[in-house]
């Protein structure tokens, strides 16, 4: 066994990108691993994201100036943020923490911590991708950020400073150079920034399916069950309690994305986890596709070239877990995309588009929750990755596998401590 610790029987709760990655790293360390999920693997939030593995995503959602932008966003029906007003009372405590997390000093600490999870993310995932024979699903072509005006570029200078301070390099392109880089882009864009270290998957769902296949091939088990709690004796975990009975284990990873909150609460950890709902619209056989993922800095959405067409993903809707989707939010992405690529159509027949809504599991300080529960050190949390769960999954998965194996983790997990909220 790696780390000299004993072989453990581990239950990983949740078969999204984070859980599946953790399960694979645990299996590679010789543990007996069962993935537990009531649904099909990869059909939660990991299904419909923009697929970007961006090492450059160190910029927290709450920045010193963010609050000043909010009124403008909220009053713009095409804007990147909406709040359902009926949900505001329930949301208020999270919002207060969110605003408080956005001071200059805190943001610098958060970015530094995020970089430890994001740096070398693609390299960390690579051995699993290779084993799964899924190299065709992961590309490293960079990520292009495009700006409609120098003013909007300058407005984002604090974010780019944070990236530079954390070792992220980029190339800048003028209006003409941008045309050469992608002739399909609207002439409205005046500035482009290419981060070459970034990559993407051309199909997040299929990538997870392949990672699950290799996990099962190598002896991992997957059980279609819903976890509802834990059985603990003398501070040691003895089983995961599922709706249909117990699953005996001596260690567990909670990687159930937004649905992790009640499981952590069972163990005495009150985590401020909130859903930042996001949407995508996919166009099959689109008239144009960018060669690499392209983000519109003003519209806050990403156009990603995928196996099944062009995926436009983004926007934040604060409306809780239970409200029905507002498909108008997905259609807005289409209007934005037409302004990005004028060759796209105004509208598409039903059979050429699909729409999706998902729940980003978000914590006010933009740092995921990684570490042992308050009640027992046998349960480790690996959730709360918000906007960047695909990009962070490899390092998070490896870290929890190291902790369960009694190894010295490759990153410092302290900034991600579940106990930082109390
Ligand atoms: C529009 C949009 C675009 C995005 N784009 C990007 C991007 O480009 N790059 C990036 O890095 N991130 C992106 N994200 C964020 C990313 O998708 C998430 O952070 C990530 O998918 C979270 O993964 P997860 O494994 O934690 O959760 P999930 O994928 O939600 O998986 C959780 C799993 O837990 C299961 N589960 C729930 N309850 C239980 C239970 N009680 N017992 C057992 N299992 C349970 C669920 O069925 C599900 O399969 C985006 C998100 C959205 C919404």
Short mmCIF file of N, CA, C and O and ligand atoms in Angstrom, two decimals, residues 12-20 36-54 57 118 143 208 225-228 255-260 263 276-280 302 304 312-315 333 356-361 382-393, ligand 1:
data_model
loop_
_atom_site.label_atom_id
_atom_site.label_comp_id
_atom_site.label_asym_id
_atom_site.label_seq_id
_atom_site.Cartn_x
_atom_site.Cartn_y
_atom_site.Cartn_z
N UNK A 12 -17.47 6.01 -1.97
CA UNK A 12 -17.43 7.37 -2.52
C UNK A 12 -18.86 7.74 -2.90
O UNK A 12 -19.49 7.08 -3.72
N UNK A 13 -19.37 8.77 -2.23
CA UNK A 13 -20.78 9.17 -2.42
C UNK A 13 -20.84 10.21 -3.53
O UNK A 13 -20.38 11.33 -3.37
N UNK A 14 -21.42 9.81 -4.65
CA UNK A 14 -21.56 10.74 -5.78
C UNK A 14 -20.64 10.38 -6.92
O UNK A 14 -19.42 10.35 -6.75
N UNK A 15 -21.22 10.09 -8.09
CA UNK A 15 -20.42 9.71 -9.27
C UNK A 15 -20.43 10.83 -10.30
O UNK A 15 -20.74 10.63 -11.47
N UNK A 16 -20.10 12.06 -9.84
CA UNK A 16 -19.82 13.16 -10.76
C UNK A 16 -18.32 13.16 -11.04
O UNK A 16 -17.61 12.21 -10.68
N UNK A 17 -17.84 14.20 -11.67
CA UNK A 17 -16.42 14.26 -12.04
C UNK A 17 -15.53 14.13 -10.81
O UNK A 17 -14.51 13.43 -10.83
N UNK A 18 -15.95 14.77 -9.70
CA UNK A 18 -15.10 14.75 -8.51
C UNK A 18 -15.08 13.35 -7.88
O UNK A 18 -14.02 12.79 -7.60
N UNK A 19 -16.25 12.75 -7.71
CA UNK A 19 -16.33 11.43 -7.08
C UNK A 19 -15.64 10.36 -7.93
O UNK A 19 -14.90 9.51 -7.39
N UNK A 20 -15.85 10.40 -9.22
CA UNK A 20 -15.28 9.37 -10.10
C UNK A 20 -13.75 9.49 -10.12
O UNK A 20 -13.03 8.48 -10.11
N UNK A 36 -21.17 5.21 -4.95
CA UNK A 36 -22.59 5.13 -4.63
C UNK A 36 -23.30 6.32 -5.26
O UNK A 36 -22.94 7.47 -5.02
N UNK A 37 -24.29 6.05 -6.09
CA UNK A 37 -25.05 7.15 -6.72
C UNK A 37 -26.41 6.61 -7.12
O UNK A 37 -26.49 5.55 -7.74
N UNK A 38 -27.49 7.35 -6.79
CA UNK A 38 -28.81 6.84 -7.19
C UNK A 38 -29.07 6.98 -8.69
O UNK A 38 -29.96 6.34 -9.24
N UNK A 39 -28.27 7.81 -9.35
CA UNK A 39 -28.47 8.01 -10.79
C UNK A 39 -27.33 7.43 -11.60
O UNK A 39 -26.46 6.73 -11.08
N UNK A 40 -27.34 7.74 -12.89
CA UNK A 40 -26.24 7.30 -13.74
C UNK A 40 -25.03 8.21 -13.51
O UNK A 40 -25.19 9.41 -13.32
N UNK A 41 -23.81 7.63 -13.57
CA UNK A 41 -22.62 8.45 -13.38
C UNK A 41 -22.58 9.61 -14.37
O UNK A 41 -22.96 9.47 -15.54
N UNK A 42 -22.15 10.76 -13.86
CA UNK A 42 -21.93 11.91 -14.75
C UNK A 42 -23.18 12.59 -15.24
O UNK A 42 -23.12 13.38 -16.19
N UNK A 43 -24.29 12.34 -14.59
CA UNK A 43 -25.52 13.00 -15.05
C UNK A 43 -25.97 14.12 -14.12
O UNK A 43 -27.06 14.64 -14.24
N UNK A 44 -25.12 14.48 -13.15
CA UNK A 44 -25.40 15.65 -12.31
C UNK A 44 -24.84 16.90 -12.99
O UNK A 44 -24.89 17.03 -14.23
N UNK A 45 -24.25 17.78 -12.20
CA UNK A 45 -23.72 19.03 -12.76
C UNK A 45 -22.58 18.76 -13.74
O UNK A 45 -22.34 19.56 -14.64
N UNK A 46 -21.90 17.65 -13.55
CA UNK A 46 -20.78 17.35 -14.43
C UNK A 46 -21.22 17.05 -15.85
O UNK A 46 -20.40 16.94 -16.75
N UNK A 47 -22.50 16.89 -16.07
CA UNK A 47 -23.00 16.53 -17.40
C UNK A 47 -22.86 17.67 -18.41
O UNK A 47 -22.37 17.49 -19.52
N UNK A 48 -23.34 18.85 -18.00
CA UNK A 48 -23.60 19.87 -19.02
C UNK A 48 -22.74 21.11 -18.95
O UNK A 48 -23.08 22.12 -19.56
N UNK A 49 -21.62 21.01 -18.23
CA UNK A 49 -20.78 22.22 -18.09
C UNK A 49 -20.06 22.56 -19.40
O UNK A 49 -20.17 21.83 -20.38
N UNK A 50 -19.28 23.64 -19.33
CA UNK A 50 -18.57 24.08 -20.54
C UNK A 50 -17.34 23.22 -20.83
O UNK A 50 -16.68 23.41 -21.86
N UNK A 51 -17.01 22.31 -19.94
CA UNK A 51 -15.95 21.33 -20.21
C UNK A 51 -14.53 21.87 -20.10
O UNK A 51 -13.59 21.20 -20.51
N UNK A 52 -14.36 23.06 -19.53
CA UNK A 52 -13.03 23.68 -19.55
C UNK A 52 -12.18 23.22 -18.37
O UNK A 52 -12.63 23.25 -17.23
N UNK A 53 -10.98 22.81 -18.70
CA UNK A 53 -9.98 22.50 -17.67
C UNK A 53 -9.05 23.71 -17.64
O UNK A 53 -7.99 23.69 -18.27
N UNK A 54 -9.47 24.74 -16.93
CA UNK A 54 -8.71 25.99 -16.97
C UNK A 54 -7.88 26.17 -15.71
O UNK A 54 -8.40 26.49 -14.64
N UNK A 57 -8.31 29.51 -13.77
CA UNK A 57 -9.55 29.92 -13.06
C UNK A 57 -9.32 30.22 -11.59
O UNK A 57 -10.03 29.71 -10.71
N UNK A 118 -5.53 23.95 -9.15
CA UNK A 118 -5.74 24.05 -10.60
C UNK A 118 -4.48 23.80 -11.41
O UNK A 118 -4.54 23.32 -12.54
N UNK A 143 -7.42 28.59 -24.03
CA UNK A 143 -8.74 29.18 -23.81
C UNK A 143 -8.64 30.64 -24.20
O UNK A 143 -7.72 31.34 -23.78
N UNK A 208 -16.56 10.99 -18.24
CA UNK A 208 -16.86 10.36 -16.95
C UNK A 208 -17.26 8.89 -17.16
O UNK A 208 -16.81 8.01 -16.42
N UNK A 225 -27.47 3.62 -5.28
CA UNK A 225 -28.12 3.82 -3.98
C UNK A 225 -27.96 5.27 -3.58
O UNK A 225 -27.01 5.94 -3.98
N UNK A 226 -28.90 5.71 -2.76
CA UNK A 226 -28.82 7.09 -2.26
C UNK A 226 -28.32 7.08 -0.83
O UNK A 226 -28.91 6.44 0.04
N UNK A 227 -27.23 7.76 -0.57
CA UNK A 227 -26.71 7.85 0.80
C UNK A 227 -27.54 8.85 1.59
O UNK A 227 -27.91 9.91 1.07
N UNK A 228 -27.84 8.49 2.84
CA UNK A 228 -28.62 9.43 3.66
C UNK A 228 -27.95 9.73 5.01
O UNK A 228 -28.40 10.59 5.75
N UNK A 255 -18.84 13.32 -2.13
CA UNK A 255 -18.59 14.05 -3.38
C UNK A 255 -19.91 14.16 -4.15
O UNK A 255 -19.97 13.87 -5.34
N UNK A 256 -20.94 14.58 -3.43
CA UNK A 256 -22.28 14.61 -4.03
C UNK A 256 -22.66 16.00 -4.52
O UNK A 256 -23.84 16.35 -4.60
N UNK A 257 -21.65 16.81 -4.85
CA UNK A 257 -21.92 18.14 -5.41
C UNK A 257 -22.86 18.93 -4.51
O UNK A 257 -22.70 18.95 -3.28
N UNK A 258 -23.84 19.56 -5.10
CA UNK A 258 -24.76 20.41 -4.35
C UNK A 258 -25.55 19.61 -3.31
O UNK A 258 -25.98 20.13 -2.29
N UNK A 259 -25.69 18.31 -3.56
CA UNK A 259 -26.48 17.46 -2.66
C UNK A 259 -25.66 17.00 -1.45
O UNK A 259 -26.13 16.18 -0.65
N UNK A 260 -24.47 17.53 -1.28
CA UNK A 260 -23.61 17.13 -0.15
C UNK A 260 -24.02 17.80 1.16
O UNK A 260 -23.67 17.32 2.24
N UNK A 263 -25.68 15.79 3.92
CA UNK A 263 -24.80 14.71 4.41
C UNK A 263 -23.77 15.27 5.38
O UNK A 263 -23.48 14.68 6.42
N UNK A 276 -25.54 27.76 -7.61
CA UNK A 276 -25.51 28.80 -8.64
C UNK A 276 -25.94 28.07 -9.91
O UNK A 276 -25.14 27.39 -10.55
N UNK A 277 -27.22 28.21 -10.20
CA UNK A 277 -27.75 27.46 -11.35
C UNK A 277 -27.19 28.03 -12.65
O UNK A 277 -27.06 29.24 -12.80
N UNK A 278 -26.83 27.13 -13.55
CA UNK A 278 -26.31 27.57 -14.85
C UNK A 278 -26.99 26.79 -15.96
O UNK A 278 -27.62 25.75 -15.71
N UNK A 279 -26.87 27.29 -17.17
CA UNK A 279 -27.58 26.68 -18.31
C UNK A 279 -26.62 26.43 -19.46
O UNK A 279 -25.57 27.07 -19.56
N UNK A 280 -27.01 25.50 -20.31
CA UNK A 280 -26.34 25.42 -21.61
C UNK A 280 -27.37 25.24 -22.71
O UNK A 280 -28.49 24.81 -22.48
N UNK A 302 -19.36 30.83 -22.19
CA UNK A 302 -18.28 30.19 -22.94
C UNK A 302 -18.89 29.44 -24.12
O UNK A 302 -19.93 28.77 -23.97
N UNK A 304 -17.96 26.40 -26.39
CA UNK A 304 -16.98 25.30 -26.42
C UNK A 304 -17.28 24.38 -27.61
O UNK A 304 -18.41 23.92 -27.76
N UNK A 312 -22.94 26.31 -25.68
CA UNK A 312 -22.87 27.66 -25.11
C UNK A 312 -23.31 27.50 -23.67
O UNK A 312 -24.43 27.05 -23.40
N UNK A 313 -22.43 27.82 -22.73
CA UNK A 313 -22.73 27.54 -21.33
C UNK A 313 -22.39 28.74 -20.47
O UNK A 313 -21.42 29.45 -20.74
N UNK A 314 -23.20 28.96 -19.45
CA UNK A 314 -22.89 30.03 -18.52
C UNK A 314 -24.12 30.53 -17.79
O UNK A 314 -25.10 29.82 -17.63
N UNK A 315 -24.05 31.77 -17.39
CA UNK A 315 -25.04 32.51 -16.59
C UNK A 315 -25.20 31.93 -15.17
O UNK A 315 -24.99 30.75 -14.95
N UNK A 333 -28.47 32.66 -24.02
CA UNK A 333 -27.12 32.27 -24.42
C UNK A 333 -26.99 32.21 -25.94
O UNK A 333 -25.96 32.51 -26.52
N UNK A 356 -30.14 22.59 -21.19
CA UNK A 356 -29.84 21.89 -19.92
C UNK A 356 -29.65 22.92 -18.81
O UNK A 356 -29.20 24.04 -19.06
N UNK A 357 -30.02 22.52 -17.60
CA UNK A 357 -29.77 23.37 -16.43
C UNK A 357 -29.05 22.52 -15.38
O UNK A 357 -29.38 21.35 -15.20
N UNK A 358 -28.08 23.10 -14.71
CA UNK A 358 -27.35 22.36 -13.67
C UNK A 358 -27.04 23.24 -12.47
O UNK A 358 -27.18 24.46 -12.52
N UNK A 359 -26.61 22.58 -11.40
CA UNK A 359 -26.40 23.25 -10.12
C UNK A 359 -24.92 23.32 -9.76
O UNK A 359 -24.34 22.33 -9.31
N UNK A 360 -24.32 24.49 -9.91
CA UNK A 360 -22.93 24.63 -9.45
C UNK A 360 -22.96 24.62 -7.92
O UNK A 360 -23.68 25.42 -7.31
N UNK A 361 -22.19 23.73 -7.29
CA UNK A 361 -22.20 23.68 -5.81
C UNK A 361 -21.24 24.74 -5.27
O UNK A 361 -20.03 24.54 -5.27
N UNK A 382 -15.38 16.33 -0.31
CA UNK A 382 -14.77 16.75 -1.59
C UNK A 382 -15.90 17.36 -2.43
O UNK A 382 -16.37 16.74 -3.39
N UNK A 383 -16.36 18.52 -2.00
CA UNK A 383 -17.47 19.16 -2.74
C UNK A 383 -17.33 20.68 -2.65
O UNK A 383 -16.41 21.20 -2.01
N UNK A 384 -18.25 21.36 -3.32
CA UNK A 384 -18.26 22.82 -3.24
C UNK A 384 -17.36 23.48 -4.28
O UNK A 384 -16.86 24.57 -4.06
N UNK A 385 -17.19 22.82 -5.43
CA UNK A 385 -16.25 23.33 -6.43
C UNK A 385 -16.83 24.41 -7.34
O UNK A 385 -16.14 24.89 -8.24
N UNK A 386 -18.09 24.77 -7.12
CA UNK A 386 -18.67 25.91 -7.83
C UNK A 386 -18.48 25.86 -9.33
O UNK A 386 -18.86 24.89 -9.99
N UNK A 387 -17.83 26.90 -9.85
CA UNK A 387 -17.67 27.07 -11.31
C UNK A 387 -16.54 26.22 -11.88
O UNK A 387 -16.34 26.21 -13.10
N UNK A 388 -15.74 25.56 -11.01
CA UNK A 388 -14.50 24.98 -11.54
C UNK A 388 -14.28 23.52 -11.12
O UNK A 388 -13.15 23.07 -10.95
N UNK A 389 -15.37 22.78 -10.98
CA UNK A 389 -15.26 21.39 -10.53
C UNK A 389 -14.59 20.46 -11.52
O UNK A 389 -13.94 19.49 -11.12
N UNK A 390 -14.74 20.75 -12.80
CA UNK A 390 -14.08 19.89 -13.80
C UNK A 390 -12.56 20.10 -13.69
O UNK A 390 -11.79 19.15 -13.68
N UNK A 391 -12.19 21.38 -13.62
CA UNK A 391 -10.76 21.72 -13.61
C UNK A 391 -10.07 21.27 -12.32
O UNK A 391 -8.89 20.92 -12.33
N UNK A 392 -10.81 21.28 -11.20
CA UNK A 392 -10.20 20.94 -9.90
C UNK A 392 -10.30 19.46 -9.57
O UNK A 392 -9.66 19.00 -8.61
N UNK A 393 -11.12 18.71 -10.31
CA UNK A 393 -11.45 17.34 -9.89
C UNK A 393 -10.20 16.48 -9.69
O UNK A 393 -10.10 15.71 -8.73
C1 LIG B 1 -23.33 26.04 -16.97
C2 LIG B 1 -22.14 25.48 -16.24
C3 LIG B 1 -20.88 25.54 -16.84
C4 LIG B 1 -19.76 25.06 -16.16
N1 LIG B 1 -18.55 25.06 -16.79
C5 LIG B 1 -17.46 24.55 -16.16
C6 LIG B 1 -16.20 24.50 -16.81
O1 LIG B 1 -16.06 24.85 -17.99
N2 LIG B 1 -15.12 24.03 -16.12
C7 LIG B 1 -15.23 23.59 -14.83
O2 LIG B 1 -14.22 23.23 -14.24
N3 LIG B 1 -16.44 23.58 -14.19
C8 LIG B 1 -17.55 24.05 -14.83
N4 LIG B 1 -18.75 24.05 -14.20
C9 LIG B 1 -18.83 23.55 -12.81
C10 LIG B 1 -18.78 22.03 -12.78
O3 LIG B 1 -19.71 21.50 -13.69
C11 LIG B 1 -19.08 21.54 -11.35
O4 LIG B 1 -18.26 22.20 -10.42
C12 LIG B 1 -18.79 20.05 -11.25
O5 LIG B 1 -19.47 19.36 -12.27
C13 LIG B 1 -19.21 19.50 -9.90
O6 LIG B 1 -18.93 18.12 -9.92
P1 LIG B 1 -19.32 17.18 -8.71
O7 LIG B 1 -18.77 15.83 -9.03
O8 LIG B 1 -18.93 17.83 -7.44
O9 LIG B 1 -20.92 17.18 -8.70
P2 LIG B 1 -21.99 16.48 -9.67
O10 LIG B 1 -21.49 16.35 -11.05
O11 LIG B 1 -23.26 17.22 -9.48
O12 LIG B 1 -22.12 15.02 -9.09
C14 LIG B 1 -22.76 14.75 -7.88
C15 LIG B 1 -23.34 13.35 -7.95
O13 LIG B 1 -23.83 13.02 -6.65
C16 LIG B 1 -24.98 12.24 -6.82
N5 LIG B 1 -25.76 12.28 -5.57
C17 LIG B 1 -26.58 13.26 -5.15
N6 LIG B 1 -27.10 12.95 -3.95
C18 LIG B 1 -26.59 11.74 -3.61
C19 LIG B 1 -26.77 10.90 -2.48
N7 LIG B 1 -27.54 11.26 -1.45
N8 LIG B 1 -26.11 9.71 -2.47
C20 LIG B 1 -25.30 9.35 -3.50
N9 LIG B 1 -25.10 10.14 -4.59
C21 LIG B 1 -25.74 11.32 -4.63
C22 LIG B 1 -25.69 12.87 -8.01
O14 LIG B 1 -26.61 11.96 -8.60
C23 LIG B 1 -24.51 13.21 -8.91
O15 LIG B 1 -24.24 12.18 -9.83
C24 LIG B 1 -19.90 24.51 -14.85
C25 LIG B 1 -21.16 24.42 -14.27
C26 LIG B 1 -22.28 24.88 -14.96
C27 LIG B 1 -23.62 24.74 -14.33
#
